[in-house]
Coordinates of C-alpha atoms in Angstrom, one line a residue:
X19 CA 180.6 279.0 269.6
X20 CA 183.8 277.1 270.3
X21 CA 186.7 277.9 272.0
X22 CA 189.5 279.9 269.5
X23 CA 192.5 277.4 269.9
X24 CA 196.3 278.9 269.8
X25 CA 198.9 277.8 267.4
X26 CA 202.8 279.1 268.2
X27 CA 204.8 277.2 266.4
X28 CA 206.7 274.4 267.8
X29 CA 206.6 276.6 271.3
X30 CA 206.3 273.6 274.2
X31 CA 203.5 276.6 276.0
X32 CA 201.1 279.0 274.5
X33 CA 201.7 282.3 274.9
X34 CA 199.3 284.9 277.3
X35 CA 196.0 285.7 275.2
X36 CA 196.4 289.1 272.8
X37 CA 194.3 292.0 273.2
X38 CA 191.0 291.8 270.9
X39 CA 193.1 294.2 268.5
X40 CA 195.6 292.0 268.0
X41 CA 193.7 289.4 266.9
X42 CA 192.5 289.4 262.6
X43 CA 189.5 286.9 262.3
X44 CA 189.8 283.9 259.6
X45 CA 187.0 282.6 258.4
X46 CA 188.4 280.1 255.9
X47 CA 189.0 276.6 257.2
X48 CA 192.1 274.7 256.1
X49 CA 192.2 273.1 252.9
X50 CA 194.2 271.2 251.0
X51 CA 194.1 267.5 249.6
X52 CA 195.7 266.0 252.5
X53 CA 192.6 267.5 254.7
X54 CA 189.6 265.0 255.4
X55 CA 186.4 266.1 254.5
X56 CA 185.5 266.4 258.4
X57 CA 188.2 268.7 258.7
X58 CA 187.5 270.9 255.8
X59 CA 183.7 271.1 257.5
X60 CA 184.9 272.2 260.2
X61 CA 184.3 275.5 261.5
X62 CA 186.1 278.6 261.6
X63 CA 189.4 278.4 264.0
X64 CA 190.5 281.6 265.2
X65 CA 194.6 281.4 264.7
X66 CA 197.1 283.4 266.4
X67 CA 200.6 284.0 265.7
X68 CA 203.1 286.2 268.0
X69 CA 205.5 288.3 266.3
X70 CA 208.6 286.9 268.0
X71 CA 208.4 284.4 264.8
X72 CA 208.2 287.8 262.4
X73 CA 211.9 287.1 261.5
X74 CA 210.7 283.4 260.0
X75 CA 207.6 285.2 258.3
X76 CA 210.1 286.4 255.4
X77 CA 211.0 282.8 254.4
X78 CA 207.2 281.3 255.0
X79 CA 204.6 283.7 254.7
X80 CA 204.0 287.6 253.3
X81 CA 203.1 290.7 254.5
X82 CA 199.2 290.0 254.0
X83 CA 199.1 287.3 256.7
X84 CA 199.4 284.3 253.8
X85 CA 198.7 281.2 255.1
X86 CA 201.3 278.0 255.9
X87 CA 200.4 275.0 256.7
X88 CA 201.3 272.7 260.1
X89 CA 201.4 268.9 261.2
X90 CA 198.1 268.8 262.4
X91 CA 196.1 270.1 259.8
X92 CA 195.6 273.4 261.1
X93 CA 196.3 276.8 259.5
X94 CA 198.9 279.4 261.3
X95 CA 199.2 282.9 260.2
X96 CA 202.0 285.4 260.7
X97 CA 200.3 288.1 262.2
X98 CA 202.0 291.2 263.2
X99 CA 201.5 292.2 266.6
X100 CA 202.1 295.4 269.1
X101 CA 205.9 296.0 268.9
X102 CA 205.9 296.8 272.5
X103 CA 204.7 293.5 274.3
X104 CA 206.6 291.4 272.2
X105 CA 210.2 292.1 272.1
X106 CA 209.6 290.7 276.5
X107 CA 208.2 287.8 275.5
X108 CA 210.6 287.0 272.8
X109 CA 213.9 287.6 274.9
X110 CA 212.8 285.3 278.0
X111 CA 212.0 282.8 275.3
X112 CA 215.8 283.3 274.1
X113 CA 217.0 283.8 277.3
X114 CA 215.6 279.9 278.1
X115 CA 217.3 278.6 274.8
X116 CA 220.0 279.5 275.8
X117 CA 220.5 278.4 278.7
X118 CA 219.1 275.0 277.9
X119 CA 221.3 275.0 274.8
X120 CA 224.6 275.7 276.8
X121 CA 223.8 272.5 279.7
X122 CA 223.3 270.8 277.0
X123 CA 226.4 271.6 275.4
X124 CA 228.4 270.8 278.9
X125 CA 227.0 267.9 279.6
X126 CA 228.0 266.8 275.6
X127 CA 232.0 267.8 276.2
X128 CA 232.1 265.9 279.3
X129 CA 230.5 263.1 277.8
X130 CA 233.5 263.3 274.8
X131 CA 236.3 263.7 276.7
X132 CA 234.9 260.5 278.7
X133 CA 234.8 259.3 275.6
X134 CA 238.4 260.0 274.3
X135 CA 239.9 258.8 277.8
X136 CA 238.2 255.5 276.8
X137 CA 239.4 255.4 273.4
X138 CA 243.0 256.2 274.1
X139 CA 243.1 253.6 277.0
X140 CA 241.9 250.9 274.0
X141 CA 244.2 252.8 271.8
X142 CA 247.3 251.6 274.1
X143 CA 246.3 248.0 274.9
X144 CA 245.8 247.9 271.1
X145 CA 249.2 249.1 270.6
X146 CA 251.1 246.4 273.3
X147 CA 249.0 243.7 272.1
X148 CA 250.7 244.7 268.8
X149 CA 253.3 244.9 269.5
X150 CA 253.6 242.0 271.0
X151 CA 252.4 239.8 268.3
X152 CA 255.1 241.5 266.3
X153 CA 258.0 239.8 268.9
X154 CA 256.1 236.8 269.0
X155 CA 256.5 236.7 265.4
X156 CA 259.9 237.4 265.0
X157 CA 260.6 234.9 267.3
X158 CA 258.4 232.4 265.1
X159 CA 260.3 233.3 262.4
X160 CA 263.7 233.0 263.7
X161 CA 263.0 229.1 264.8
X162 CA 261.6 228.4 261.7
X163 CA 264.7 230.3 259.8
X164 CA 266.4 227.7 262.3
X165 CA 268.3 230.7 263.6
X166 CA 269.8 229.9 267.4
X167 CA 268.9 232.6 270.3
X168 CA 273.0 232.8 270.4
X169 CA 273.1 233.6 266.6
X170 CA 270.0 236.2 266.7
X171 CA 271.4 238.3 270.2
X172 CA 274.8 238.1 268.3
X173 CA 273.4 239.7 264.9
X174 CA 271.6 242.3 267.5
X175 CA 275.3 243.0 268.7
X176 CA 276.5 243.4 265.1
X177 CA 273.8 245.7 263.9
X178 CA 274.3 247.9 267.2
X179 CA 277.8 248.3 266.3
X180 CA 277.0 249.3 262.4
X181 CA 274.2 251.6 264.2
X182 CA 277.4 253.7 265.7
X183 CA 278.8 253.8 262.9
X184 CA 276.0 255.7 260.7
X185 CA 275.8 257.8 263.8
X186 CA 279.2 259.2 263.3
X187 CA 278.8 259.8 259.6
X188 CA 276.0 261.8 260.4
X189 CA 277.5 264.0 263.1
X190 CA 275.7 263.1 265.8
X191 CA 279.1 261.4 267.7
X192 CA 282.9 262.4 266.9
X193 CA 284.9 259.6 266.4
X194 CA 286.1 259.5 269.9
X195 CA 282.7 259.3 271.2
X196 CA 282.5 256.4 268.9
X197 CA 285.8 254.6 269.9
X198 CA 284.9 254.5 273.7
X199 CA 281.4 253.4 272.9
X200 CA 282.5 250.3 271.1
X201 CA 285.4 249.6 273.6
X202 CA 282.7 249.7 276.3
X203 CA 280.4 247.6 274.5
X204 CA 282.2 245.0 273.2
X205 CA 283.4 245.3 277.2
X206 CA 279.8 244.6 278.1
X207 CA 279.1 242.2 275.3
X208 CA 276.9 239.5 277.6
X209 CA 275.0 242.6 279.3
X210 CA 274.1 244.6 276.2
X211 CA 273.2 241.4 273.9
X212 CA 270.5 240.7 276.6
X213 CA 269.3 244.7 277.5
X214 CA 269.5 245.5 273.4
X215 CA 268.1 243.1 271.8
X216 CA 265.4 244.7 269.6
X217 CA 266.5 247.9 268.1
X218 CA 265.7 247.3 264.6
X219 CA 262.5 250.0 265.6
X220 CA 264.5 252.9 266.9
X221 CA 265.9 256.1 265.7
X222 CA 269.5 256.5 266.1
X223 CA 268.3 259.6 268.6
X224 CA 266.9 257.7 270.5
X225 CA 269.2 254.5 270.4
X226 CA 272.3 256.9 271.5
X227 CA 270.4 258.5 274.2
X228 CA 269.6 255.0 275.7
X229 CA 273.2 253.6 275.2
X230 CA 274.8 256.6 276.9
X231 CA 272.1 256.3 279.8
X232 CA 273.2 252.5 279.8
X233 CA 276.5 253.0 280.0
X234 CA 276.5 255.5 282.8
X235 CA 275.3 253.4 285.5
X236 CA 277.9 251.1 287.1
X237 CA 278.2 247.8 285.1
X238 CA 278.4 244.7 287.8
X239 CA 280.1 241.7 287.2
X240 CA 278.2 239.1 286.1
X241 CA 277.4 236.5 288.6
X242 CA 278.1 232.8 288.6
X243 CA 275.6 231.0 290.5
X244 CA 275.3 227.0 291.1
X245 CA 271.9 225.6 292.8
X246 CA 272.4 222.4 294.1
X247 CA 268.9 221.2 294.9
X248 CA 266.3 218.4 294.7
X249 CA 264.4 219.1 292.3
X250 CA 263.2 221.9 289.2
X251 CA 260.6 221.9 286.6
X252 CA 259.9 220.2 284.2
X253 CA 263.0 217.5 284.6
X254 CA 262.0 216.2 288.6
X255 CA 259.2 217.6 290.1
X256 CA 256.8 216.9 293.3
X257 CA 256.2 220.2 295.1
X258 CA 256.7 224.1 294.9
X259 CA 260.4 224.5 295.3
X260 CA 260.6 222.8 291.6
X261 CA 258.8 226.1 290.4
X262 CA 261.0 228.3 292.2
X263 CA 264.3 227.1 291.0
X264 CA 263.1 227.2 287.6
X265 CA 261.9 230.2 287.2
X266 CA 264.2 231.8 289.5
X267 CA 267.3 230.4 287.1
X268 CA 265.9 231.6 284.1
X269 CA 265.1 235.4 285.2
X270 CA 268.6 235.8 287.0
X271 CA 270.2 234.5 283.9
X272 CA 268.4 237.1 281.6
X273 CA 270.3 239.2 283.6
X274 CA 273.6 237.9 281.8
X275 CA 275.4 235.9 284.9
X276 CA 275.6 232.1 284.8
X277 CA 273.3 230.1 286.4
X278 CA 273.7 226.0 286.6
X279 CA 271.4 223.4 288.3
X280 CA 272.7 220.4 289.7
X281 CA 270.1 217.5 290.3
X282 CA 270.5 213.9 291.0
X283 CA 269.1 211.7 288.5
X284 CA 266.2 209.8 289.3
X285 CA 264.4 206.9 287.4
X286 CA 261.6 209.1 287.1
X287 CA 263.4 211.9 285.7
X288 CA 261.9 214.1 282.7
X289 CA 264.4 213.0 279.4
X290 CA 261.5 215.8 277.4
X291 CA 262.5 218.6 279.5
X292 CA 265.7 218.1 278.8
X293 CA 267.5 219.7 275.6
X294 CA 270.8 218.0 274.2
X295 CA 271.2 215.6 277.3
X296 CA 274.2 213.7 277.3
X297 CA 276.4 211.4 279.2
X298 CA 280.1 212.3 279.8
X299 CA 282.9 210.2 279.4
X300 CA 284.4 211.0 282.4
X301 CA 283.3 210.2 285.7
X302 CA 284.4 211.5 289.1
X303 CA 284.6 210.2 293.3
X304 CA 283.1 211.2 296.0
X305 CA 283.6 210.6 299.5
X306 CA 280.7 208.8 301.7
X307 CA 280.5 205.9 304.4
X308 CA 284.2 206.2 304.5
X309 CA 284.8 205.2 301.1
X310 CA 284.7 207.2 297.6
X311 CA 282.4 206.1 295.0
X312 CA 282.4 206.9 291.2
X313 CA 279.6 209.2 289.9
X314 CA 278.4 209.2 286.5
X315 CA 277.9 212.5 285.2
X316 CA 274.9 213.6 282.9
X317 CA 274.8 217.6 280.9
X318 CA 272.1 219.0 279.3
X319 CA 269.9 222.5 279.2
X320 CA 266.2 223.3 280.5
X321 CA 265.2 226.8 279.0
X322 CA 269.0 228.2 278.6
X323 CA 270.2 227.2 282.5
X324 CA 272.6 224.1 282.3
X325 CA 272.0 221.1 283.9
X326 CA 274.2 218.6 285.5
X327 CA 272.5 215.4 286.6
X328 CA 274.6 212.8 289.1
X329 CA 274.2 209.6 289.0
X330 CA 275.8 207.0 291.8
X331 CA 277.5 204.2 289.7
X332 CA 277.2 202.0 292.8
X333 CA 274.5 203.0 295.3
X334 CA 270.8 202.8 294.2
X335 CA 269.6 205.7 296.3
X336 CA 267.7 207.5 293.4
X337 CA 266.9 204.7 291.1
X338 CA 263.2 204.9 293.2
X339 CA 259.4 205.6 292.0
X340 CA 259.4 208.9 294.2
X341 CA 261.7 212.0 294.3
X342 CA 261.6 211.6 297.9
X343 CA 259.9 210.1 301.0
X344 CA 261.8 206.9 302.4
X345 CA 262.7 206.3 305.6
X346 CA 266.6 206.9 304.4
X347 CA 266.1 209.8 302.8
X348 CA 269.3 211.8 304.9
X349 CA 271.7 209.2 303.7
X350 CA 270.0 210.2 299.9
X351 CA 270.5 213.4 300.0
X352 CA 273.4 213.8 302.4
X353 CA 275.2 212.1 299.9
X354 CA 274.1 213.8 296.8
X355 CA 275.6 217.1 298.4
X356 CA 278.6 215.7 299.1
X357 CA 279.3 214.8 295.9
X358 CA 277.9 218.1 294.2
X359 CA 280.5 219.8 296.4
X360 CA 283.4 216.9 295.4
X361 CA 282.1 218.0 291.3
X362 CA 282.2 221.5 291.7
X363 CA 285.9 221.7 292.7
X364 CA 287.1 218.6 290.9
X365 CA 285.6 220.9 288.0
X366 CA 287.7 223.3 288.7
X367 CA 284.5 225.6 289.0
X368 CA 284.9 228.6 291.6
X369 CA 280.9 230.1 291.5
X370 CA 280.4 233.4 293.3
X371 CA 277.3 231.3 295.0
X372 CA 275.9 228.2 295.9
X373 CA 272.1 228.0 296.6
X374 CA 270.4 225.2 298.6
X375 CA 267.1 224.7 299.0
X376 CA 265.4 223.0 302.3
X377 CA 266.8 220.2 304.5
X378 CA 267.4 217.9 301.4
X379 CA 270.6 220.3 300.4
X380 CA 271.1 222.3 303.9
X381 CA 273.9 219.8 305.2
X382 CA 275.8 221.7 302.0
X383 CA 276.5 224.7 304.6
X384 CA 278.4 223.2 307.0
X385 CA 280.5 220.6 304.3
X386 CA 281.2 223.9 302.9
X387 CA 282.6 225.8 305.7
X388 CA 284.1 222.7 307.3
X389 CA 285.8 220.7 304.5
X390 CA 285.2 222.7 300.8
X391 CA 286.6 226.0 301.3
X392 CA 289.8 225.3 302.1
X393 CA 290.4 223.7 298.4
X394 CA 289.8 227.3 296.0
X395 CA 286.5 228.1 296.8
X396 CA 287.0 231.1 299.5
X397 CA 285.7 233.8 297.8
X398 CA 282.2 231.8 297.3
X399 CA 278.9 232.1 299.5
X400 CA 276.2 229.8 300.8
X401 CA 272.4 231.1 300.1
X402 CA 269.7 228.9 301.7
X403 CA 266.3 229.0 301.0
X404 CA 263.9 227.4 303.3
X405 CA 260.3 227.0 302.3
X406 CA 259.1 225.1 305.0
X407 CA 260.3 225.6 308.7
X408 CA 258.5 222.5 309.7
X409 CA 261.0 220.0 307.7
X410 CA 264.3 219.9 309.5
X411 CA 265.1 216.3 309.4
X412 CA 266.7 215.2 312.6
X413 CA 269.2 212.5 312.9
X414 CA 271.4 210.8 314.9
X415 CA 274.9 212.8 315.4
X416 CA 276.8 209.9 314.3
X417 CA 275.4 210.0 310.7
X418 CA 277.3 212.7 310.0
X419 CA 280.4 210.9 309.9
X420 CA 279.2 209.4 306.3
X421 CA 279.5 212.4 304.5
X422 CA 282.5 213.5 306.2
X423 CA 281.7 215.8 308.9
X424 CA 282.7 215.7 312.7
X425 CA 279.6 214.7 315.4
X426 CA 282.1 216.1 318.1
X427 CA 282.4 219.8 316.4
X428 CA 278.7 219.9 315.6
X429 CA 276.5 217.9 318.1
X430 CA 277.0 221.7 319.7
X431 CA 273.8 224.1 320.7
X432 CA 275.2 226.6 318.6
X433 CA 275.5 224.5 315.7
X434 CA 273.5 221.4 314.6
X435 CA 272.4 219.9 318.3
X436 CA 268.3 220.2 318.3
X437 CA 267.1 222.4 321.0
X438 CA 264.6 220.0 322.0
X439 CA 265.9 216.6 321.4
X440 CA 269.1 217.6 322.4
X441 CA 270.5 213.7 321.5
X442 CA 270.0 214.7 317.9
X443 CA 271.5 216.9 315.1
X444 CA 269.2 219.1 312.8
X445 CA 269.6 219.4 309.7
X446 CA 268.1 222.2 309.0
X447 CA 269.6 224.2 311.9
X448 CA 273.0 223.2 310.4
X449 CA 272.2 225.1 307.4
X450 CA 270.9 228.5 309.1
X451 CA 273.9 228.1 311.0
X452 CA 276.5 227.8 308.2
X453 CA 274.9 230.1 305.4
X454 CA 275.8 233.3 304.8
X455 CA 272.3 234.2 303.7
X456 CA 268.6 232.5 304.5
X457 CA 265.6 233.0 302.9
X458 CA 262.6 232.0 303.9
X459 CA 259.5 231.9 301.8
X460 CA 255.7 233.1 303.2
X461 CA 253.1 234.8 302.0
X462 CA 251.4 236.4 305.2
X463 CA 254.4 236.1 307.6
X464 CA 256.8 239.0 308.7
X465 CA 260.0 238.2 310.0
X466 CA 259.1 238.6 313.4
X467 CA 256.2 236.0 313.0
X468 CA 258.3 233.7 311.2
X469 CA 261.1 233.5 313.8
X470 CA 258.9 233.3 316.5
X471 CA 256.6 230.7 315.0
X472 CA 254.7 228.1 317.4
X473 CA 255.1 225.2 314.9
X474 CA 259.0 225.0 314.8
X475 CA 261.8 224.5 316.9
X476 CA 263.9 227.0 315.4
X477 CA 263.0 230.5 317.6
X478 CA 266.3 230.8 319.2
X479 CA 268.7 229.7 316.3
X480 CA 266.5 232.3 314.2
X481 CA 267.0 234.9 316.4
X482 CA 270.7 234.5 316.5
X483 CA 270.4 234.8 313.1
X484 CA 268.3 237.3 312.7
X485 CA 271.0 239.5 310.8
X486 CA 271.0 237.3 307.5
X487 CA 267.6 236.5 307.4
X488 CA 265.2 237.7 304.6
X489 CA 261.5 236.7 304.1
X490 CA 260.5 236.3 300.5
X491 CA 256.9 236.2 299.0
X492 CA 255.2 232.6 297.7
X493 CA 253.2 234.7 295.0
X494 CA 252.8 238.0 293.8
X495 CA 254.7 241.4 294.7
X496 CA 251.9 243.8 295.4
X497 CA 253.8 246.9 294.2
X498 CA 254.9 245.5 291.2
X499 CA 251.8 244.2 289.8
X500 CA 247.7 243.9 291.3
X501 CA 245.7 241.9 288.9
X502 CA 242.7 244.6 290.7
X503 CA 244.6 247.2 288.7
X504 CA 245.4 246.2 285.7
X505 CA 242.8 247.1 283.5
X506 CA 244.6 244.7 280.4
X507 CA 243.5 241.8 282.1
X508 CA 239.7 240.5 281.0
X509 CA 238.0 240.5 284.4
X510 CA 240.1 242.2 287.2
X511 CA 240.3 240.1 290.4
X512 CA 241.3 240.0 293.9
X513 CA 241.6 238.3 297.2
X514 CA 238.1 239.2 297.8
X515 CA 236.7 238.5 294.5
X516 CA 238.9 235.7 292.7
X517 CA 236.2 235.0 289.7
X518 CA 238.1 236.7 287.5
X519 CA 240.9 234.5 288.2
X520 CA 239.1 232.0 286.6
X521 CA 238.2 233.8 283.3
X522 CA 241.5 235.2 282.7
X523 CA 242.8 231.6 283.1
X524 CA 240.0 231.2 279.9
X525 CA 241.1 233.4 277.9
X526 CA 245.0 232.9 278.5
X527 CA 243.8 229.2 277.1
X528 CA 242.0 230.5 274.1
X529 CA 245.0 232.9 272.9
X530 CA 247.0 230.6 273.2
X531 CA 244.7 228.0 271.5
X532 CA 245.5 225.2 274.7
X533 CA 243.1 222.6 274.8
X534 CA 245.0 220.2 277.3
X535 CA 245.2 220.2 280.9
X536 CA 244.9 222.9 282.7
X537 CA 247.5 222.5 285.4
X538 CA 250.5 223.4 283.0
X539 CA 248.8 227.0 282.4
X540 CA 248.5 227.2 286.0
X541 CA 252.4 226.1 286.3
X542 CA 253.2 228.6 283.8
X543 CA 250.9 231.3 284.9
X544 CA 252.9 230.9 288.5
X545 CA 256.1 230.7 286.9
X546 CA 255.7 233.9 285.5
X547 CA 254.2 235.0 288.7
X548 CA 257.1 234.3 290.8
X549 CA 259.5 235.3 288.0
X550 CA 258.2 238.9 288.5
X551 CA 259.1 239.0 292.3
X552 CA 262.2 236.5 292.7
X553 CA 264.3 238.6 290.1
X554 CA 264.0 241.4 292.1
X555 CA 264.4 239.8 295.4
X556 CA 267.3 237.4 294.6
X557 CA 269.6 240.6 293.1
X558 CA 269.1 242.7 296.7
X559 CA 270.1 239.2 298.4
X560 CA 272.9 238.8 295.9
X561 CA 275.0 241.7 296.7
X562 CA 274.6 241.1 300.4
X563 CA 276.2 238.0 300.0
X564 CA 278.7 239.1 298.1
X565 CA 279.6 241.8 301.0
X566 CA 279.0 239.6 303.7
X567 CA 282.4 237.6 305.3
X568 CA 283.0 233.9 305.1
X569 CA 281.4 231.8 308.4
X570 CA 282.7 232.4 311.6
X571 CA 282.9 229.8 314.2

């Protein structure tokens, strides 16, 4: 006879064996038209079915044991079975359910809330990449309305004053509240135009809560700032410093002070990166070699900074291939700064600061303090920035006569005498000497390192100095923004793994659907990089400067 098989409905295990009285003995074999002919020849299966499925027996089956028909072909029965073994077997079955039911149901909320976090963060890039899009559109739209930045921060201005106005008719001001907020903004004209530029978006709730906050802090006075340097990109370019000063100019004049750039003017110089250039009727002497020599004098803008370009009527030191690199290159540059200094006070200019950049510009300092400000310029400061310590330039002390300066008051070791070659002058030295403020610009480097570093000649004049020294990062400020962080970037990246470097460059190139070279991304991408850090630095350094007393001897 063959073995009775057990059928329990979709149960993953059979149940124990019932007692012989449990058990009702079918001798019909399943039929039905989707039953082979083997299977309907088959013979008799004994079926079983435990009453913990009694409360489904209503729905499928009747009291008579009526049969209901499976998957496999086979017949089950509801059966009715002893009510006192059952109910046991019936609650550890539940019991198991359950228990499966509710890990199942944990591990399905963690899983959504994982979820959600991932769809809000996607959510919030969405949003800044929309909005976004939305400035980079108005902006679009502004050029092609051939609408001026000037004109569009000035309707801004306008609209924020009509804003005050609604919020007085609606109660949310009295009209004294009013009256001092438009005497203090039209007070702070440059500083709000700049700081509330886009409020076309906000309630006026929220727009008076961020004026008021605005208005609290103390308001400084703009700053007017002159760099007198070698070079800035895009109009004359060969090495970092070009970077700096651009992007440096442009993120301190955001900040509404005035920043100018005065360059000499090269054969080679960049006429593209230069809007609305234009040569002055006027012309202007400078002193050098014991003579004075007219000076052409060229205007123009590069992203919003102005520009003044110098160009010798009469010497041919910067009508040259090269920005620098010749064997006279002091007598070059020694006398472009004299006769940057001769502009700014025949101008009539009186800048809060003058920056100067490496040896090219450091004999500035000293023509400052010794000669310039005497004639108006007191209240103004000398900020140098040194990039490399290895470039001092040394010369003989007699050179210094052509510019103006006296070899017997500087050929001192506490001035411009090189603590090496004592028979020379350093140029560089002059200008740590003579500022009021140096930076100097590493990556890895503290200031300890720095001033007692084995490749220059400069440890004791440093240290001397140490006071009004600051050190100033090449690239990125750490605790303002790690590309390993940001998770809006396409491929995070870092020291250790810079591939993603590499494919955000790729897709920086594909928004902005570049197909040229790729070294003007990398410019850009670094002016933006340096922007981030220098605009932070250069305010600190500012109002030390500003505190700090004029050169003592």
């Amino acid at each position: 006879m063959e073995t009775p098989r057990l059928v329990v409905g979709a149960a993953s295990r059979a149940p124990p064996p019932a007692p012989r009285s449990q058990r009702r003995r079918i001798l019909r074999p399943c039929g039905g038209a989707h039953c082979s002919p083997s299977a309907r020849a088959a013979p008799p299966v004994l079926l079983t079915r435990c009453s913990s499925y009694s409360s489904s027996r209503e729905g499928n089956g009747d009291s008579h044991g009526k049969a209901r028909r499976e998957s496999s072909g086979s017949v089950r029965l509801d059966v009715e079975a002893d009510s006192d073994q059952v109910p046991s077997l019936a609650d550890e079955q539940r019991e198991g359910d359950i228990t499966e039911l509710f890990n199942l149901a944990q591990r399905n909320i963690l899983y959504i809330n994982k979820q959600r976090l991932i769809a809000m963060e996607e959510m919030k890039k969405l949003h800044d990449e929309n909005n976004l899009l939305l400035e980079e559109i108005q902006g679009l739209e502004t050029e092609m309305q051939g609408i001026p930045l000037e004109a569009a921060q000035s309707s801004s201005f306008s609209e924020l004053l009509l804003r005050i106005d609604t919020m007085v008719i609606s109660g949310m001001i009295s009209m004294t509240e009013a009256s001092d907020l438009r005497e203090k903004l039209v007070t702070n004209r440059s500083i709000i135009q700049s700081t509330f530029c886009d409020i076309h978006h906000k309630p006026n709730t929220e727009l008076l809560s961020e004026l008021q906050l605005f208005l609290r802090k103390p308001i400084e006075k703009p700053l007017h700032i002159v760099h007198i340097c070698s070079e800035m990109y895009p109009v004359a370019s060969c090495g970092p410093l070009s970077a700096y000063v651009a992007s440096l100019s442009c993120e301190i004049q955001k900040k509404a002070n005035l920043v100018e750039v005065i360059l000499p003017k090269y054969t080679s110089i960049n006429l593209d990166g230069i809007h609305g250039l234009r040569r002055s009727e006027a012309e202007y002497e400078s002193y050098f070699g014991g003579l004075w020599h007219k000076n052409k004098i060229w205007t123009g803008t590069s992203s919003g900074v102005g520009l003044v370009i110098i160009e010798p009527s009469q010497l041919s030191y910067f009508s040259r291939d090269m920005l620098r690199g010749y064997p006279d290159d002091f007598e070059r540059f020694s006398y472009f700064s004299r006769a940057s200094l001769d502009y700014i006070v025949k101008s009539g200019k009186r800048p809060d600061i003058i920056h100067i950049h490496n040896w090219e510009t450091a004999i500035v300092a000293p023509l400052f303090w010794e000669i310039f400000a005497h004639q108006g310029l007191g209240n103004t400061r000398i900020l140098l920035t040194c990039q490399d310590l290895n470039s001092e330039c040394l010369e003989e002390p007699n050179k210094l006569e052509m510019c103006g300066l006296d070899p017997r008051k500087l050929h001192r070791p506490d001035r411009l005498q090189d603590t090496n070659k004592t028979h020379l002058v350093n140029i560089l030295k002059g200008g740590i000497v003579y500022s009021n403020k140096v930076v100097l610009m590493s990556s890895t480097h503290s200031k300890d390192a720095l001033i007692q570093g084995s490749r220059h000649e400069l440890q004791s004049t440093l240290a001397a100095h140490r006071e009004k020294i600051l050190v100033a990062s090449y690239g990125l400020d750490g605790e303002l923004w790690d590309p390993f962080k940001d998770i809006y970037l396409p491929r995070r990246y870092s020291a250790n793994d810079i591939e993603g470097k590499s494919i955000c460059r790729q897709a920086l190139r594909r928004r902005l659907r570049f197909n040229g070279d790729s070294s003007i991304i990398d410019v850009s991408v670094m002016i933006i990089q340096m922007s981030i850090v220098l605009k932070k630095q250069f305010m600190l350094l500012c109002t030390g400067i500003l505190r700090s007393s004029s050169w003592k001897r």
